[in-house]
Amino acid sequence: MTTHFITAEINLQETPTELQKAIEAELKKQGEPLRWAITSVDVSQQKATIEAVVTKQENQETTNQEL
């Protein structure tokens, strides 16, 4: 398992609950989120920038080849 620092840009949503769901869905595409934060909001473009730390499972084939 490895950890990665990522950034993502998310469209602002109608409610905070919808925004949280959109953020979590986007982050899960990159791995399992450990923590995340909204670091900036561009009101004119209706975008939020998210910084997160995610974990990823290593590819089993890669692990076996290294042995």
Tab-separated table of C-alpha atoms in Angstrom:
chain	number	residue	atom	x	y	z
A	1	MET	CA	0.000	0.000	0.000
A	2	THR	CA	1.280	3.459	-0.888
A	3	THR	CA	0.137	6.968	0.029
A	4	HIS	CA	-0.176	9.825	-2.447
A	5	PHE	CA	-0.831	13.567	-2.171
A	6	ILE	CA	-3.299	14.639	-4.863
A	7	THR	CA	-5.249	17.701	-5.929
A	8	ALA	CA	-8.630	17.704	-7.624
A	9	GLU	CA	-10.979	20.332	-9.000
A	10	ILE	CA	-14.674	19.837	-8.288
A	11	ASN	CA	-17.727	21.728	-9.525
A	12	LEU	CA	-19.537	23.486	-6.688
A	13	GLN	CA	-22.838	21.826	-5.781
A	14	GLU	CA	-26.178	23.132	-4.541
A	15	THR	CA	-25.707	21.891	-0.957
A	16	PRO	CA	-22.742	21.059	1.299
A	17	THR	CA	-23.900	17.426	1.422
A	18	GLU	CA	-23.875	17.162	-2.377
A	19	LEU	CA	-20.446	18.803	-2.485
A	20	GLN	CA	-19.057	16.318	0.043
A	21	LYS	CA	-20.436	13.375	-1.958
A	22	ALA	CA	-18.952	14.756	-5.196
A	23	ILE	CA	-15.557	15.241	-3.536
A	24	GLU	CA	-15.503	11.751	-2.041
A	25	ALA	CA	-16.563	10.157	-5.345
A	26	GLU	CA	-13.797	11.976	-7.232
A	27	LEU	CA	-11.149	11.080	-4.653
A	28	LYS	CA	-12.129	7.394	-4.671
A	29	LYS	CA	-11.144	7.322	-8.348
A	30	GLN	CA	-7.571	7.961	-7.146
A	31	GLY	CA	-7.546	5.643	-4.120
A	32	GLU	CA	-8.915	5.469	-0.584
A	33	PRO	CA	-9.024	8.973	0.938
A	34	LEU	CA	-7.315	9.321	4.325
A	35	ARG	CA	-7.994	13.048	4.625
A	36	TRP	CA	-8.953	15.936	2.384
A	37	ALA	CA	-9.527	19.681	2.531
A	38	ILE	CA	-11.020	22.359	0.313
A	39	THR	CA	-8.054	24.682	-0.215
A	40	SER	CA	-9.596	27.268	-2.541
A	41	VAL	CA	-12.866	28.225	-4.190
A	42	ASP	CA	-13.236	30.046	-7.496
A	43	VAL	CA	-16.707	31.557	-7.287
A	44	SER	CA	-16.646	32.930	-10.839
A	45	GLN	CA	-15.928	29.467	-12.309
A	46	GLN	CA	-17.947	27.625	-9.624
A	47	LYS	CA	-15.000	25.308	-8.828
A	48	ALA	CA	-13.424	24.112	-5.583
A	49	THR	CA	-9.827	22.907	-5.345
A	50	ILE	CA	-9.320	19.899	-3.095
A	51	GLU	CA	-6.044	18.617	-1.646
A	52	ALA	CA	-6.051	15.066	-0.315
A	53	VAL	CA	-3.966	12.165	0.877
A	54	VAL	CA	-5.084	8.804	-0.507
A	55	THR	CA	-3.812	5.257	-0.222
A	56	LYS	CA	-3.533	2.883	-3.152
A	57	GLN	CA	-3.205	-0.875	-3.134
A	58	GLU	CA	-0.083	-1.995	-4.948
A	59	ASN	CA	-0.582	-4.111	-8.044
A	60	GLN	CA	-0.137	-7.757	-7.043
A	61	GLU	CA	1.805	-8.567	-10.247
A	62	THR	CA	4.269	-5.728	-9.627
A	63	THR	CA	4.847	-6.914	-6.069
A	64	ASN	CA	5.511	-10.487	-7.233
A	65	GLN	CA	7.918	-9.348	-9.966
A	66	GLU	CA	9.980	-7.382	-7.454
A	67	LEU	CA	10.531	-10.520	-5.368
